[in-house]
Amino acid sequence: MPFLRRAGLRFAAALCLAAVPAVAAAAAAPDLASPDFKPADFFLPRKIWTARLTLTPEQFDAMQPKVGLPPARGGQAPAVATPTAGGAQQRNGLAAQRGVSFDFAHGDLTLEGRVFKDVGVRYKGNGTYFASAGSLKISLKVDLNKYAKDQKFAGLTTLNFHSCARDPGFMNEVLGYEMYRAVGVPAPRVTYARVYLTVPGRHADRYLGLFTVVENVDEDFLRGRLPPGDGALFKPSNGALLADQGTAWSAYAQRYDAKTDLTSAQQQRMIDIISFANQAPTEEFNAHIGDYLDLDNFGAFTAAMVWMSNMDSVLYTGQNYYIYLRPDNRKLMFIPWDQDESWGQVVGSQDMRNNLSIFAPFVRANPVLQRLFAVEAFRKVYLLKLAELTLGPGEPGRIAKQVDELGALLRPAIADESKEALAQFDDSVAGRPVRHTVGIGLNEFLPIKSFVAARQPSVLTQLTAK
């Protein structure tokens, strides 16, 4: 019997999801200086704000990337099968692996006329850094209270400005995170900003371009989205999911990159979870992995990831996600990150990504993830969430409407960047194949609208197969 019928999910009920309007009308934004201004008032996915950064020439020079091994010309960098954790006390990822480090500098941020003095500003990114190298438009992290303590905006201390160097359509993150939230996964919120740079004597209110502004996953995020919010947060760069490194936390510290201060009990709990996930006999694993992982969360997280064929993730590269060790039940939850290469954009052929198996989405060995796909409690949630996405948020007509509406909103800001950026953007909105002119070995790929037109029927066929 088809899966959807076995699971008790009625097509008619699921199709009701597709009737939800593609884009809710954005409410008028309140005054940014108001004490009532909240993160939800700022992270409006159909809004473009204006941000201006000002740095002295000395501080601008101080924030320039330090490169131990110079990247190849043209923004190219060597492809790697597995991102390698950085050295001790360094960032993880491709840029750190190649000796690139980013230092904070002092600057001022003006956001819609509201001035934040003496903020911390640094560049950020790995693949996106190499795709942007040599230009002024590089992703930025702004820490409002790095130097001026207790300085916040809408309860936030950190803002991420992403350059979209690997996303010529400027929509992967906005629409990608919406897919996660559609199945109940806590995911960062996103808005847009035109960003300008002033460096006296060098740049006078120079337009850098359109950026996505992505909610930081930190203690503010945890308190607001995952109360009580005082658990342990990690950002792994570990290849395979929950890869076993032994019984000493020192072997895990760099790979798991804790973003909160850890107690010895939290360290030990992580070691116990990893050990169980890798070493427990199959029958015990199937019966009790739910005592260690929040299977409702991980089933939904995996459904969105697989539906979008996002291989720059747990599925292949082993990065671009956070794990949260809850303080109440001591289980792990998963939070997505860095969706700029979601929607079937990287790894393998376009046909493989369009038709990625929902039952075995493993491009290479991933032992714990493969074990989980045999666990009935995981599979039940995972397949139900895939069905919800397939018949609702991922319906091609709905996605096409969102792309067209966002395209009309964003086009003027991109037209002010360059003719090249506008040409690639127009191709993306129209659904025409896009080829990066800079980046790390990317070939031609289908943008969101065309990818979904192929992916949605593929997933539906797999779900309804006997």
Coordinates of C-alpha atoms in Angstrom, one line a residue:
M1 CA 0.0 0.0 0.0
P2 CA 1.4 3.5 -0.8
F3 CA 3.2 5.1 2.1
L4 CA 0.8 8.1 2.3
R5 CA -2.2 5.8 2.9
R6 CA -0.3 3.6 5.3
A7 CA 0.6 6.6 7.4
G8 CA -2.9 7.8 7.5
L9 CA -2.1 11.1 5.7
R10 CA -5.0 12.0 3.4
F11 CA -4.1 13.7 0.2
A12 CA -7.0 16.1 0.5
A13 CA -5.9 17.3 3.9
A14 CA -2.4 17.7 2.8
L15 CA -3.4 19.6 -0.3
C16 CA -5.1 22.2 1.9
L17 CA -1.5 23.2 2.8
A18 CA -1.0 24.2 -0.8
A19 CA -3.9 26.6 -0.6
V20 CA -2.1 28.8 1.9
P21 CA -1.2 32.1 0.3
A22 CA 2.4 32.0 -1.1
V23 CA 3.4 35.3 0.5
A24 CA 1.8 36.9 3.5
A25 CA 1.4 40.7 3.2
A26 CA 4.3 42.3 5.1
A27 CA 3.1 44.5 8.0
A28 CA 4.4 48.0 8.2
A29 CA 7.6 48.0 10.2
P30 CA 7.5 50.0 13.5
D31 CA 10.1 52.5 14.6
L32 CA 13.5 50.7 15.0
A33 CA 14.3 52.8 18.1
S34 CA 11.1 51.8 19.8
P35 CA 11.6 49.6 22.9
D36 CA 8.8 47.4 21.5
F37 CA 10.7 46.7 18.3
K38 CA 11.3 42.9 18.3
P39 CA 13.3 40.5 16.1
A40 CA 10.1 39.5 14.3
D41 CA 9.6 43.1 13.3
F42 CA 13.0 43.2 11.7
F43 CA 13.3 39.8 10.1
L44 CA 10.7 40.4 7.4
P45 CA 11.5 38.2 4.4
R46 CA 9.8 40.6 2.0
K47 CA 11.6 43.8 3.2
I48 CA 14.8 45.6 2.2
W49 CA 16.4 47.7 4.8
T50 CA 19.3 50.2 4.4
A51 CA 22.5 49.6 6.3
R52 CA 25.6 51.8 6.3
L53 CA 29.0 50.9 7.7
T54 CA 31.7 53.4 8.5
L55 CA 35.3 52.5 9.3
T56 CA 38.5 54.5 9.5
P57 CA 41.2 53.6 7.0
E58 CA 43.3 52.0 9.8
Q59 CA 40.4 49.8 11.0
F60 CA 39.4 48.9 7.4
D61 CA 43.0 47.7 6.8
A62 CA 42.9 45.8 10.2
M63 CA 39.8 43.8 9.2
Q64 CA 41.2 42.6 5.9
P65 CA 41.5 38.7 5.8
K66 CA 44.9 37.3 6.9
V67 CA 45.8 34.6 4.4
G68 CA 48.4 32.0 5.3
L69 CA 48.0 30.1 2.0
P70 CA 46.9 32.4 -0.8
P71 CA 43.8 31.3 -2.7
A72 CA 44.1 30.5 -6.4
R73 CA 43.5 33.4 -8.8
G74 CA 39.9 34.1 -9.9
G75 CA 38.4 33.3 -6.6
Q76 CA 39.0 29.5 -7.1
A77 CA 40.0 27.2 -4.3
P78 CA 40.7 23.4 -4.4
A79 CA 37.7 21.2 -4.0
V80 CA 37.7 19.0 -0.9
A81 CA 35.6 16.0 -0.1
T82 CA 35.3 16.7 3.6
P83 CA 35.8 20.1 5.2
T84 CA 38.7 19.9 7.7
A85 CA 38.4 21.4 11.1
G86 CA 40.7 24.4 11.7
G87 CA 43.6 24.3 14.0
A88 CA 43.3 24.9 17.7
Q89 CA 41.4 28.1 18.5
Q90 CA 40.7 28.7 14.8
R91 CA 37.4 28.7 12.9
N92 CA 36.4 25.5 11.1
G93 CA 35.8 25.2 7.4
L94 CA 37.5 25.6 4.0
A95 CA 38.8 29.1 4.6
A96 CA 40.5 28.2 7.9
Q97 CA 41.8 25.1 6.3
R98 CA 43.6 27.2 3.8
G99 CA 45.1 29.6 6.4
V100 CA 42.5 32.4 6.2
S101 CA 41.5 34.2 9.3
F102 CA 39.2 37.2 9.9
D103 CA 39.8 39.7 12.6
F104 CA 37.3 42.1 14.2
A105 CA 37.7 45.9 13.6
H106 CA 36.0 48.9 15.1
G107 CA 33.3 50.6 13.1
D108 CA 29.9 52.3 13.2
L109 CA 26.7 50.8 11.8
T110 CA 23.7 52.9 10.8
L111 CA 20.5 50.9 10.2
E112 CA 17.6 52.8 8.8
G113 CA 19.0 56.0 10.4
R114 CA 19.6 54.4 13.8
V115 CA 23.3 54.7 14.7
F116 CA 25.2 52.0 16.6
K117 CA 28.7 53.3 17.6
D118 CA 31.8 51.3 18.0
V119 CA 30.5 47.9 16.8
G120 CA 32.7 45.0 15.9
V121 CA 32.9 44.2 12.2
R122 CA 34.6 41.3 10.5
Y123 CA 34.4 39.3 7.3
K124 CA 32.9 35.8 7.4
G125 CA 32.4 32.7 5.2
N126 CA 34.3 29.8 3.7
G127 CA 33.2 29.0 0.1
T128 CA 31.5 32.3 -0.1
Y129 CA 34.7 34.1 0.9
F130 CA 36.6 32.5 -2.0
A131 CA 33.7 33.3 -4.3
S132 CA 33.9 37.0 -3.2
A133 CA 37.7 37.3 -2.9
G134 CA 39.0 40.4 -4.6
S135 CA 35.8 42.4 -4.3
L136 CA 34.4 44.7 -1.7
K137 CA 31.2 42.6 -1.4
I138 CA 32.2 39.9 1.2
S139 CA 29.9 38.5 3.9
L140 CA 30.1 40.4 7.2
K141 CA 29.4 39.7 10.8
V142 CA 28.5 42.7 13.0
D143 CA 28.8 42.3 16.8
L144 CA 26.9 45.3 18.4
N145 CA 28.4 44.8 21.8
K146 CA 31.9 43.6 20.9
Y147 CA 33.3 46.9 22.2
A148 CA 30.3 48.9 23.4
K149 CA 28.9 46.6 26.0
D150 CA 25.2 46.0 26.4
Q151 CA 24.5 47.5 23.0
K152 CA 21.6 45.6 21.4
F153 CA 19.1 46.0 18.6
A154 CA 15.7 44.4 19.0
G155 CA 17.2 42.2 21.6
L156 CA 19.9 41.0 19.2
T157 CA 23.7 41.4 19.7
T158 CA 24.9 40.0 16.3
L159 CA 23.8 40.5 12.7
N160 CA 25.0 38.5 9.7
F161 CA 25.1 40.1 6.3
H162 CA 25.5 37.5 3.7
S163 CA 26.8 38.5 0.2
C164 CA 24.9 35.8 -1.8
A165 CA 28.1 35.2 -3.8
R166 CA 27.0 31.6 -4.3
D167 CA 23.4 32.4 -4.8
P168 CA 22.8 34.5 -7.9
G169 CA 19.0 34.4 -7.3
F170 CA 19.3 35.9 -3.8
M171 CA 16.5 33.6 -2.5
N172 CA 18.1 30.3 -1.4
E173 CA 18.3 31.3 2.3
V174 CA 14.9 33.1 2.6
L175 CA 13.0 30.3 0.9
G176 CA 15.2 27.5 2.3
Y177 CA 14.7 28.4 6.0
E178 CA 11.0 28.8 5.3
M179 CA 10.9 25.1 4.3
Y180 CA 12.4 24.1 7.6
R181 CA 10.0 26.2 9.6
A182 CA 7.1 24.8 7.6
V183 CA 7.8 21.4 9.2
G184 CA 8.4 22.8 12.7
V185 CA 12.2 23.0 12.7
P186 CA 13.6 26.1 14.5
A187 CA 15.4 28.0 11.8
P188 CA 17.0 31.4 11.5
R189 CA 14.9 34.2 10.1
V190 CA 16.0 36.3 7.2
T191 CA 15.5 39.8 5.8
Y192 CA 17.4 41.9 3.2
A193 CA 19.5 45.0 3.3
R194 CA 21.2 47.4 0.9
V195 CA 24.7 47.9 2.4
Y196 CA 26.9 50.9 1.9
L197 CA 30.5 51.5 3.0
T198 CA 32.3 54.6 4.0
V199 CA 36.1 54.7 4.5
P200 CA 37.2 58.3 4.5
G201 CA 39.6 59.0 1.7
R202 CA 38.8 55.7 0.0
H203 CA 35.1 55.0 -0.2
A204 CA 32.3 57.6 0.2
D205 CA 29.0 55.8 0.9
R206 CA 29.8 53.2 -1.7
Y207 CA 27.1 50.8 -2.5
L208 CA 28.3 47.2 -1.9
G209 CA 25.1 45.6 -3.0
L210 CA 22.1 43.6 -1.7
F211 CA 22.8 41.2 1.2
T212 CA 20.6 38.8 3.1
V213 CA 20.6 39.6 6.9
V214 CA 20.4 36.2 8.7
E215 CA 19.5 35.8 12.4
N216 CA 22.5 34.6 14.4
V217 CA 22.2 31.2 16.1
D218 CA 23.4 32.1 19.6
E219 CA 22.2 32.4 23.1
D220 CA 19.7 35.2 22.0
F221 CA 18.3 32.7 19.5
L222 CA 18.0 29.9 22.0
R223 CA 16.3 32.1 24.6
G224 CA 13.8 33.3 22.1
R225 CA 13.1 30.2 20.1
L226 CA 14.0 27.2 22.3
P227 CA 13.2 28.2 25.9
P228 CA 14.6 27.8 28.5
G229 CA 17.5 28.3 26.1
D230 CA 20.3 27.5 28.5
G231 CA 21.5 24.2 27.0
A232 CA 24.7 23.6 25.1
L233 CA 25.1 24.8 21.5
F234 CA 27.6 23.3 18.9
K235 CA 28.5 24.0 15.3
P236 CA 30.1 20.8 14.0
S237 CA 32.5 20.4 11.1
N238 CA 32.9 16.7 11.4
G239 CA 32.3 14.9 8.1
A240 CA 29.9 12.1 9.0
L241 CA 27.1 12.7 11.5
L242 CA 28.2 12.2 15.1
A243 CA 31.5 10.7 14.1
D244 CA 33.2 8.8 17.0
Q245 CA 36.5 10.3 18.2
G246 CA 36.9 8.3 21.4
T247 CA 36.3 9.0 25.0
A248 CA 38.2 12.3 25.7
W249 CA 36.4 15.6 25.0
S250 CA 39.7 17.1 23.8
A251 CA 39.3 15.0 20.6
Y252 CA 35.9 16.6 20.0
A253 CA 36.4 20.2 21.1
Q254 CA 37.6 21.6 17.7
R255 CA 35.4 19.5 15.5
Y256 CA 32.2 20.3 17.5
D257 CA 33.0 24.0 18.1
A258 CA 30.9 24.8 21.2
K259 CA 29.2 28.2 21.1
T260 CA 28.4 28.1 24.8
D261 CA 30.5 27.4 27.8
L262 CA 30.3 23.7 28.6
T263 CA 30.0 22.0 31.9
S264 CA 31.8 18.7 32.4
A265 CA 28.4 17.0 32.5
Q266 CA 27.5 18.4 29.0
Q267 CA 30.8 17.2 27.6
Q268 CA 30.3 13.8 29.0
R269 CA 26.7 13.7 27.7
M270 CA 27.9 14.5 24.2
I271 CA 30.5 11.7 24.4
D272 CA 27.8 9.3 25.6
I273 CA 25.5 10.2 22.8
I274 CA 28.2 9.8 20.1
S275 CA 29.3 6.5 21.6
F276 CA 25.8 5.1 21.7
A277 CA 25.0 6.2 18.2
N278 CA 28.1 4.5 16.8
Q279 CA 28.6 1.4 19.1
A280 CA 25.2 0.3 20.3
P281 CA 24.0 -3.0 18.9
T282 CA 21.4 -2.6 16.2
E283 CA 18.4 -3.8 18.3
E284 CA 19.4 -1.5 21.2
F285 CA 20.1 1.4 18.8
N286 CA 16.7 1.1 17.2
A287 CA 14.9 0.9 20.5
H288 CA 16.7 3.7 22.4
I289 CA 18.3 6.2 20.0
G290 CA 15.2 8.3 20.7
D291 CA 16.5 8.7 24.3
Y292 CA 19.5 10.6 22.8
L293 CA 18.2 12.4 19.7
D294 CA 14.9 14.3 19.4
L295 CA 13.6 12.2 16.6
D296 CA 10.6 14.5 15.8
N297 CA 13.1 17.3 15.3
F298 CA 15.7 15.3 13.4
G299 CA 13.0 13.6 11.2
A300 CA 11.7 17.1 10.2
F301 CA 15.2 18.5 9.8
T302 CA 16.2 15.7 7.5
A303 CA 13.0 15.9 5.5
A304 CA 13.6 19.5 4.5
M305 CA 17.3 18.9 3.9
V306 CA 16.6 15.9 1.6
W307 CA 13.7 17.5 -0.1
M308 CA 15.9 20.5 -1.2
S309 CA 18.8 18.1 -2.0
N310 CA 21.1 20.2 0.1
M311 CA 24.4 18.3 -0.1
D312 CA 26.4 21.0 1.7
S313 CA 25.1 19.6 4.9
V314 CA 24.9 16.5 7.1
L315 CA 24.3 14.6 3.9
Y316 CA 27.8 15.1 2.4
T317 CA 30.1 17.9 3.7
G318 CA 29.2 17.4 7.4
Q319 CA 28.8 21.1 8.1
N320 CA 26.3 24.0 8.0
Y321 CA 24.1 23.0 11.0
Y322 CA 24.0 23.5 14.7
I323 CA 23.2 20.9 17.4
Y324 CA 21.6 21.9 20.6
L325 CA 21.8 19.8 23.7
R326 CA 18.5 20.5 25.5
P327 CA 18.8 21.1 29.3
D328 CA 15.5 19.4 30.1
N329 CA 15.6 16.0 28.4
R330 CA 19.3 16.0 27.5
K331 CA 18.5 15.2 23.8
L332 CA 20.0 16.7 20.7
M333 CA 18.1 19.0 18.4
F334 CA 19.3 20.2 15.0
I335 CA 19.1 23.7 13.6
P336 CA 19.9 24.5 9.9
W337 CA 22.5 27.0 8.8
D338 CA 24.0 28.4 5.6
Q339 CA 21.4 27.6 3.0
D340 CA 22.9 29.5 0.2
E341 CA 23.7 26.3 -1.7
S342 CA 20.4 24.5 -1.0
W343 CA 17.8 23.7 -3.6
G344 CA 19.9 21.1 -5.4
Q345 CA 22.9 23.4 -6.2
V346 CA 26.0 21.4 -5.4
V347 CA 27.6 17.9 -5.5
G348 CA 26.9 15.3 -8.2
S349 CA 25.0 15.8 -11.4
Q350 CA 21.8 17.9 -11.7
D351 CA 19.9 14.7 -12.5
M352 CA 21.1 13.1 -9.3
R353 CA 20.1 16.2 -7.2
N354 CA 16.7 16.4 -8.9
N355 CA 16.0 12.7 -8.2
L356 CA 17.9 12.2 -4.9
S357 CA 16.6 9.1 -3.2
I358 CA 14.5 9.9 -0.2
F359 CA 15.2 6.4 1.2
A360 CA 19.0 6.4 0.8
P361 CA 20.2 10.0 0.3
F362 CA 23.8 9.1 1.0
V363 CA 26.4 10.1 -1.5
R364 CA 29.0 8.4 0.7
A365 CA 29.4 6.5 3.9
N366 CA 27.6 8.2 6.8
P367 CA 27.2 5.4 9.4
V368 CA 25.0 7.0 12.1
L369 CA 22.7 8.6 9.5
Q370 CA 22.4 5.3 7.7
R371 CA 21.5 3.6 10.9
L372 CA 18.8 6.2 11.6
F373 CA 17.1 5.5 8.3
A374 CA 16.3 2.0 9.6
V375 CA 14.6 3.3 12.8
E376 CA 10.8 3.2 12.4
A377 CA 10.2 6.2 14.8
F378 CA 12.5 8.4 12.7
R379 CA 11.2 7.1 9.3
K380 CA 7.6 7.8 10.3
V381 CA 8.2 11.5 11.1
Y382 CA 10.6 11.9 8.2
L383 CA 8.3 10.5 5.6
L384 CA 5.3 12.4 6.9
K385 CA 7.2 15.7 6.8
L386 CA 8.4 14.9 3.3
A387 CA 4.7 14.5 2.3
E388 CA 3.8 17.8 3.9
L389 CA 6.5 19.6 2.0
T390 CA 5.7 17.9 -1.3
L391 CA 1.9 18.7 -1.2
G392 CA 2.2 22.1 0.4
P393 CA 5.2 24.5 0.7
G394 CA 7.1 22.7 -2.1
E395 CA 4.3 22.7 -4.7
P396 CA 5.8 24.1 -7.9
G397 CA 3.2 26.7 -8.5
R398 CA 3.5 28.1 -5.0
I399 CA 7.2 28.3 -5.2
A400 CA 7.1 29.9 -8.6
K401 CA 4.8 32.6 -7.3
Q402 CA 7.2 33.3 -4.4
V403 CA 10.2 33.5 -6.7
D404 CA 8.3 35.9 -9.0
E405 CA 7.2 38.2 -6.1
L406 CA 10.6 38.2 -4.6
G407 CA 12.1 38.8 -8.0
A408 CA 10.1 42.0 -8.5
L409 CA 11.1 43.2 -5.0
L410 CA 14.8 42.6 -5.3
R411 CA 15.5 43.4 -8.9
P412 CA 16.1 47.2 -8.5
A413 CA 18.7 46.6 -5.6
I414 CA 20.5 44.1 -7.8
A415 CA 20.4 46.2 -10.9
D416 CA 22.4 48.8 -8.9
E417 CA 25.2 46.3 -8.3
S418 CA 26.3 45.3 -11.8
K419 CA 25.0 44.2 -15.2
E420 CA 26.5 40.8 -14.6
A421 CA 24.7 40.3 -11.2
L422 CA 21.4 41.4 -12.8
A423 CA 21.8 39.1 -15.8
Q424 CA 22.4 36.1 -13.5
F425 CA 19.5 37.2 -11.3
D426 CA 17.1 37.5 -14.2
D427 CA 18.1 34.0 -15.4
S428 CA 17.5 32.7 -11.9
V429 CA 14.1 34.2 -11.6
A430 CA 13.1 33.0 -15.0
G431 CA 14.2 29.5 -14.1
R432 CA 17.0 29.4 -16.8
P433 CA 20.1 27.4 -16.0
V434 CA 22.8 29.5 -14.2
R435 CA 26.5 29.2 -14.3
H436 CA 28.7 30.8 -11.7
T437 CA 31.5 33.0 -13.0
V438 CA 33.3 32.7 -9.7
G439 CA 33.3 30.1 -7.0
I440 CA 34.7 26.7 -6.2
G441 CA 34.3 24.4 -9.2
L442 CA 30.6 24.9 -9.8
N443 CA 29.1 24.0 -13.1
E444 CA 25.8 25.0 -14.6
F445 CA 22.8 24.3 -12.2
L446 CA 19.0 24.9 -12.2
P447 CA 17.7 27.7 -10.0
I448 CA 14.9 27.3 -7.5
K449 CA 11.9 27.4 -9.9
S450 CA 13.2 24.8 -12.3
F451 CA 14.7 22.6 -9.6
V452 CA 11.4 22.4 -7.8
A453 CA 9.5 21.6 -11.0
A454 CA 11.7 18.5 -11.2
R455 CA 12.2 17.7 -7.6
Q456 CA 8.6 17.8 -6.4
P457 CA 7.2 15.1 -8.8
S458 CA 10.3 13.0 -8.0
V459 CA 9.6 13.1 -4.3
L460 CA 5.9 12.5 -4.8
T461 CA 6.6 9.5 -7.0
Q462 CA 8.9 8.0 -4.4
L463 CA 6.4 8.6 -1.6
T464 CA 3.6 6.9 -3.4
A465 CA 5.6 3.9 -4.7
K466 CA 4.6 0.6 -3.3

